Short mmCIF file of C-alpha atoms in Angstrom, two decimals:
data_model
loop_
_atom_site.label_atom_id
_atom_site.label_comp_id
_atom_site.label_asym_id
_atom_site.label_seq_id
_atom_site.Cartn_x
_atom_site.Cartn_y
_atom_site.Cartn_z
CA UNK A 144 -9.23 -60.41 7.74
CA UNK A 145 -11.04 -58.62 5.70
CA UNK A 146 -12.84 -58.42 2.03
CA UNK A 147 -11.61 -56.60 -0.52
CA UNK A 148 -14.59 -55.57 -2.75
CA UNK A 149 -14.11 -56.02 -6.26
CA UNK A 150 -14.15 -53.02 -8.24
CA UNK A 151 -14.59 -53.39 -12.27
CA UNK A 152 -11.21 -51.47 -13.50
CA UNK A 153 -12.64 -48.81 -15.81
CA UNK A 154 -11.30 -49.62 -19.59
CA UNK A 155 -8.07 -48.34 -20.39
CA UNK A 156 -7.82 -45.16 -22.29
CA UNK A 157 -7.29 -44.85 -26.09
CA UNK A 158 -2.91 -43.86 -26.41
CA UNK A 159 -2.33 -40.97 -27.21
CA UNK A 160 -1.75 -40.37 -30.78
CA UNK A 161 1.78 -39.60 -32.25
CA UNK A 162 2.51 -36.71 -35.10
CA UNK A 163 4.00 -37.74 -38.30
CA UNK A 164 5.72 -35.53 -40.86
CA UNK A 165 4.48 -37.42 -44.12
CA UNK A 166 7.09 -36.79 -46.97
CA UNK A 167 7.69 -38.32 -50.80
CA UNK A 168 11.21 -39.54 -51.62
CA UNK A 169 11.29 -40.45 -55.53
CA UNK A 170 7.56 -42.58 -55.85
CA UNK A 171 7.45 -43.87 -52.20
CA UNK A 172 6.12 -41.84 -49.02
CA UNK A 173 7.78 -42.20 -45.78
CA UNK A 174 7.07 -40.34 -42.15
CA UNK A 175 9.18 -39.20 -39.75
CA UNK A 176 8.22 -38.77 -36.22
CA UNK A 177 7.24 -34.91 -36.08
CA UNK A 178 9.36 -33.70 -32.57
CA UNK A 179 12.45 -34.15 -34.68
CA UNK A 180 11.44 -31.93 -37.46
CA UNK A 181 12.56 -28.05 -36.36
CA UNK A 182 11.35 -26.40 -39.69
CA UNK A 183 11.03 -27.36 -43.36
CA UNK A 184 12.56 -24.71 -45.99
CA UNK A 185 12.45 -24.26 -49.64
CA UNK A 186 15.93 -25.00 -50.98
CA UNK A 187 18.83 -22.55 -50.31
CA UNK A 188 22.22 -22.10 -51.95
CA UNK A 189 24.12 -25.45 -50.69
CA UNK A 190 28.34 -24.89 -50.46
CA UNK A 191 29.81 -28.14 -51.33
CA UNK A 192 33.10 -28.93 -49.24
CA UNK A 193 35.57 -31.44 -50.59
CA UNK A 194 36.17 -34.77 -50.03
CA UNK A 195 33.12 -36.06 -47.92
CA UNK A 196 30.82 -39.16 -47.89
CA UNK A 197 28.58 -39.16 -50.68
CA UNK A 198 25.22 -38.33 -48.65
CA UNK A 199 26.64 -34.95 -47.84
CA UNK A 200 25.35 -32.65 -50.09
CA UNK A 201 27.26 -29.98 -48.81
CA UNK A 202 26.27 -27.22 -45.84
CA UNK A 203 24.04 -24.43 -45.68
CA UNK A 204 23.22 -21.15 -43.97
CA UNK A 205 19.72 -21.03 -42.09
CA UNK A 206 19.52 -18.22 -40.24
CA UNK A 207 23.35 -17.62 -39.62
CA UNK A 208 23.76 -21.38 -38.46
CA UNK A 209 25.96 -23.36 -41.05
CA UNK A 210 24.28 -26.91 -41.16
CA UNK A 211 24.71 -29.75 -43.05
CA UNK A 212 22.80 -30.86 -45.90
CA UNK A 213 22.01 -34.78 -46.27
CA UNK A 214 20.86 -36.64 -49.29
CA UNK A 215 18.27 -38.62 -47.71
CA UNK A 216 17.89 -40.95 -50.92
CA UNK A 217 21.24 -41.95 -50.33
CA UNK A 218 21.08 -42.58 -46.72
CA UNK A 219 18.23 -44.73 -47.65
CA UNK A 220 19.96 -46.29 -50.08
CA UNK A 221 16.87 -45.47 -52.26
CA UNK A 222 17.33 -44.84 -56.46
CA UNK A 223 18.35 -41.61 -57.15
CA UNK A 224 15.86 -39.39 -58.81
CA UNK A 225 15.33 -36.33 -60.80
CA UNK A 226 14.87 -32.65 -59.08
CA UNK A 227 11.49 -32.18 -58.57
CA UNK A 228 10.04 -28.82 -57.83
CA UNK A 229 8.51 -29.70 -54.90
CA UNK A 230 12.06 -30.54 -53.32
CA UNK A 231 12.11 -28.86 -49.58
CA UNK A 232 14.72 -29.26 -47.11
CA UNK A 233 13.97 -30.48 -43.64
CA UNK A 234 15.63 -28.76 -40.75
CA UNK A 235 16.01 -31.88 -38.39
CA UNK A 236 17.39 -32.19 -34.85
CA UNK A 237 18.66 -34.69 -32.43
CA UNK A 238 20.70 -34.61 -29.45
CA UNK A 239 21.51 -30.22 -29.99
CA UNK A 240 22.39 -31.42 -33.48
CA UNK A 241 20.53 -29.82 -36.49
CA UNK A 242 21.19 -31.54 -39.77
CA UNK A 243 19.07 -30.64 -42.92
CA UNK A 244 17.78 -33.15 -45.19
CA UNK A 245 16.27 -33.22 -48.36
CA UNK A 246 12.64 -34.70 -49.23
CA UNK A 247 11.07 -34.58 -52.97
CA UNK A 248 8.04 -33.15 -51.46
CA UNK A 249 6.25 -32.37 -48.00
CA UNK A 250 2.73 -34.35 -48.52
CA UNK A 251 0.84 -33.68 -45.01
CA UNK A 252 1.19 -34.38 -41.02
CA UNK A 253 -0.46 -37.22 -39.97
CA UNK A 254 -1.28 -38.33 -36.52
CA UNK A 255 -1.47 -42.10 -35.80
CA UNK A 256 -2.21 -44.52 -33.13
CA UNK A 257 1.20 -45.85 -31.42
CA UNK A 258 2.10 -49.56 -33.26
CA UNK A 259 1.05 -48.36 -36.63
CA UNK A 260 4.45 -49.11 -37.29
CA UNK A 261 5.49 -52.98 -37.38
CA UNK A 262 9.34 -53.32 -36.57
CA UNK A 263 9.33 -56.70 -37.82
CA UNK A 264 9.17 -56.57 -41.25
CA UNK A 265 12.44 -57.03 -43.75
CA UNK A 266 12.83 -53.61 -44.51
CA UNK A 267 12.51 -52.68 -41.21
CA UNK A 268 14.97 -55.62 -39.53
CA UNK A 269 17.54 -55.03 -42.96
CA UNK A 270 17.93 -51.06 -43.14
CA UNK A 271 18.95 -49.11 -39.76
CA UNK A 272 17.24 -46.34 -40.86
CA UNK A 273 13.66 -47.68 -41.45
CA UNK A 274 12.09 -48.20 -37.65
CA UNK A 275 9.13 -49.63 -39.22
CA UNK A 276 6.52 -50.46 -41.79
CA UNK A 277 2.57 -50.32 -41.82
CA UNK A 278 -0.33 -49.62 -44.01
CA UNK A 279 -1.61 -46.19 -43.97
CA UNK A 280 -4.79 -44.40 -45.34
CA UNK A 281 -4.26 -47.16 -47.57
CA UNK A 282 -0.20 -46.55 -48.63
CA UNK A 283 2.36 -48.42 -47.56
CA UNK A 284 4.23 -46.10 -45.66
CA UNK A 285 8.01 -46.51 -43.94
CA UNK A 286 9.10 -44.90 -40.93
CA UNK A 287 12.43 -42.96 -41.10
CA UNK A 288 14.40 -42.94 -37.83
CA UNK A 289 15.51 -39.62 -37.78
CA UNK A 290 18.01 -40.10 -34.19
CA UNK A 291 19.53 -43.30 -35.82
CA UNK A 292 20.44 -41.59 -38.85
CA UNK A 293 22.28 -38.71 -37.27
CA UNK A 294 23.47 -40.81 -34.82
CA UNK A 295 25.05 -43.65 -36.85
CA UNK A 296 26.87 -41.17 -39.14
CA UNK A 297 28.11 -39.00 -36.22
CA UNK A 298 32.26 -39.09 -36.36
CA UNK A 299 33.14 -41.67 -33.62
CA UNK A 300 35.03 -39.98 -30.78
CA UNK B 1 40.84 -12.62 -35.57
CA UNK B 2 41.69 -11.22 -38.84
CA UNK B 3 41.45 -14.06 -41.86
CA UNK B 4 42.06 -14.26 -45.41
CA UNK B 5 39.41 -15.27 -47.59
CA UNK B 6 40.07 -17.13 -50.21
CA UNK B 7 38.92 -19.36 -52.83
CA UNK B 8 40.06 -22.98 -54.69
CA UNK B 9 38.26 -24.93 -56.59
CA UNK B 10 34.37 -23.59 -55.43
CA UNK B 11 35.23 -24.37 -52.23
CA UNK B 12 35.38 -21.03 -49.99
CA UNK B 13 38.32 -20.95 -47.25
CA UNK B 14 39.62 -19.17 -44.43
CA UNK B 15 42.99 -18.98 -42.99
CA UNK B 16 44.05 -16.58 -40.06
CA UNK B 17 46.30 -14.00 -41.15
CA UNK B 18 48.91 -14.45 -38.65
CA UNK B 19 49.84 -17.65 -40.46
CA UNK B 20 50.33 -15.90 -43.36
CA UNK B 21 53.95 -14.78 -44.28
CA UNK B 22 53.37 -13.70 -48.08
CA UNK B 23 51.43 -14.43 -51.50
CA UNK B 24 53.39 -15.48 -54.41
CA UNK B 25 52.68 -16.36 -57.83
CA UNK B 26 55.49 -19.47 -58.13
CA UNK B 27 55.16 -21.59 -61.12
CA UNK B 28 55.92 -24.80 -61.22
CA UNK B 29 54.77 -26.10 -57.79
CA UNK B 30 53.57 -29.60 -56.83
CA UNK B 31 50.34 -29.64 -55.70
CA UNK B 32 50.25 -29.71 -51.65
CA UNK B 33 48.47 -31.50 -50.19
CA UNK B 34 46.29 -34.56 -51.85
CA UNK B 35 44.19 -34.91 -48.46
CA UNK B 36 41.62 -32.21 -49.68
CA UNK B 37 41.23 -33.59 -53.10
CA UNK B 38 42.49 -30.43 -54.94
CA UNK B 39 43.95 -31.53 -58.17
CA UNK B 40 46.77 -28.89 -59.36
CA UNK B 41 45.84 -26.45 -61.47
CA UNK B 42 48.30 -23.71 -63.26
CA UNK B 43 48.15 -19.66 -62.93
CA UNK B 44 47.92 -20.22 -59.03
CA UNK B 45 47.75 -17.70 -56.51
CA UNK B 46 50.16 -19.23 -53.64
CA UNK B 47 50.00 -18.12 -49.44
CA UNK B 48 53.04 -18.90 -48.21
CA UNK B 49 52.85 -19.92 -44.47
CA UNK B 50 55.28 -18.96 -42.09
CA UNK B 51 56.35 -22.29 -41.42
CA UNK B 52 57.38 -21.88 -45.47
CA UNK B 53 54.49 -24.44 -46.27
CA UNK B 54 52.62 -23.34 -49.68
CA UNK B 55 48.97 -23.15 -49.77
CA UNK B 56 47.37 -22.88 -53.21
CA UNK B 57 44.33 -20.57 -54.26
CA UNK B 58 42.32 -19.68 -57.20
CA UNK B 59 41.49 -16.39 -55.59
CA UNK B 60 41.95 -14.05 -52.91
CA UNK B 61 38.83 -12.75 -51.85
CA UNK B 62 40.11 -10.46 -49.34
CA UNK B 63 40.84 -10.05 -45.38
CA UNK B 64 37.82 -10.41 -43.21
CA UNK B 65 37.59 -9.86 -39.27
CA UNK B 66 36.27 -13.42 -38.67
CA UNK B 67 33.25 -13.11 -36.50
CA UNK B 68 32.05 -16.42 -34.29
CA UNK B 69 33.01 -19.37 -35.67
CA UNK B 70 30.52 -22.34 -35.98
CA UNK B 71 32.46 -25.48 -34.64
CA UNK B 72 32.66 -28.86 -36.91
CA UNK B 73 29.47 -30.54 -35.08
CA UNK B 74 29.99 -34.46 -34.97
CA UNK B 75 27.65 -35.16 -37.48
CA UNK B 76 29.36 -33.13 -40.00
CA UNK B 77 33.12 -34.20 -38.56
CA UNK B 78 31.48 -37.99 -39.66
CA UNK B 79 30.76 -37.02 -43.08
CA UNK B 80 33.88 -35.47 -43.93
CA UNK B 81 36.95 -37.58 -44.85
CA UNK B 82 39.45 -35.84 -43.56
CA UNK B 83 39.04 -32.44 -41.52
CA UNK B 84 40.77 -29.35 -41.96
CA UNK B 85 38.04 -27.03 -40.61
CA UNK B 86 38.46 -25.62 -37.13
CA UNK B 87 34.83 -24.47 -37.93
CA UNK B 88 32.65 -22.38 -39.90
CA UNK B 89 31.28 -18.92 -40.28
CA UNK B 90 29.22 -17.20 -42.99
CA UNK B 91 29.59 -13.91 -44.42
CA UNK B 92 28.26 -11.73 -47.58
CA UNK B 93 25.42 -14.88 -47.51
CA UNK B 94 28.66 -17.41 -48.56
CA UNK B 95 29.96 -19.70 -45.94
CA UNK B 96 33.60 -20.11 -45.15
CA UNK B 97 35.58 -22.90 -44.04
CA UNK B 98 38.14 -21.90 -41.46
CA UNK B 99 41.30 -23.87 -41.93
CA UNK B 100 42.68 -25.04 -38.59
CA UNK B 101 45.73 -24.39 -37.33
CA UNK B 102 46.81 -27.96 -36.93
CA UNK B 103 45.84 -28.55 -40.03
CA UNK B 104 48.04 -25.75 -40.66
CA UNK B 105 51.19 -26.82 -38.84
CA UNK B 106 51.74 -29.49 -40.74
CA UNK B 107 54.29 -29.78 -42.89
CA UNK B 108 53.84 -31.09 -46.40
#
């Protein structure tokens, strides 16, 4: 039989960082995880269709692709606010889906250390939407699941 | 395929022209169809389908030769109540909703 030597294992290495999309929505600034995020637009003419849930704000033409436009406030079930004039619409996509959603403003991109995010917190563990919570550059900050949302409101087949 | 463009209440529509028997200007008729929300509304401009079904409009835009049409993705199909679209196209920078022809089909 013989010895194995003992080797110290070298320390592990720092995780990789993730990129963050860092947006406002009325007074409170959420993330959402920057792969999902295909472009963000200044607002185009939206064509309202009748008779739809009311976080559809109707659909619009990027490009010559007709996607939908979601109230994100609403999906949030945040307070509705005013316009504000640095509104943008985020071209979002899951799954070959694109759905466009609207943000009050685009504030920065951000990229943080993996758990920044605690899943356990009420918000978190009461809204589907909210994947977690943590305290960043000194905001509390929310993290908006971008996949559950388009996938929750999908029709069911 | 060859659609006619047409307007009702904001809300841009197609429907393809080989559904289409005539237009009339009828007075007097019931609203069709309360599914799509579209209270009545006098001084109508009226498509009648060849299955005799009356569709109302506000306006006829015109007759288009409907390019690709953008299917109804599931994500949209979930935030509409009910579904008449077989899909979606754009033209002149407006989008259009192409009625489907099972939507069609049906009888009042």
């Amino acid at each position: 039989m013989t010895e194995e030597t003992a080797h110290p294992s070298p320390p592990p290495e720092p995780a990789a960082e993730l990129p963050y999309l860092v947006v406002a929505l009325g007074e409170e600034t959420f993330v959402i995880s920057l792969p999902f995020v295909v472009k963000i637009i200044n607002p185009v003419e939206v064509f309202s269709l009748p008779d739809t849930q009311d976080y559809l704000l109707g659909i619009i033409n990027h490009s010559g692709e007709i996607i939908p436009l979601v109230d994100l406030r609403r999906v949030l079930k945040l307070p509705a606010g005013g316009d504000s004039d640095r509104r943008k619409f985020l071209i979002c996509r899951h799954l070959e889906q694109k759905v466009a959603f609207t943000v009050d403003g685009v504030v920065d991109t951000w990229d943080l250390p993996p758990g920044a995010f605690a899943t356990d917190t009420t918000r978190a563990l009461e809204n589907d939407f909210i994947a977690g919570e943590g305290l960043v550059k000194g905001r509390p900050i929310a993290l908006i699941d971008i996949a559950a949302v388009i996938t929750a409101h999908q029709a069911k087949a | 395929m060859t659609v006619l463009l047409l307007e009702y209440q904001s809300t841009l529509l197609a429907i393809d022209l080989a559904q289409v028997g005539r237009l009339t200007q009828q007075e007097g008729i019931s609203p069709f169809d309360e599914r799509l929300l579209f209270p009545s509304q006098g001084g109508t401009t009226y498509m009648q389908l060849k299955n005799d079904r009356l569709l109302p409009a506000s306006r006829v835009i015109g007759i288009h030769e409907c390019p690709a049409v953008q299917a109804v993705s599931p994500f949209l199909a979930g935030a509409l109540k009910t579904n008449p679209y077989a899909g979606f196209f754009h033209h002149k920078d407006k989008i259009f909703g192409l009625l489907s022809p099972d939507f069609l089909a049906q009888k009042e």
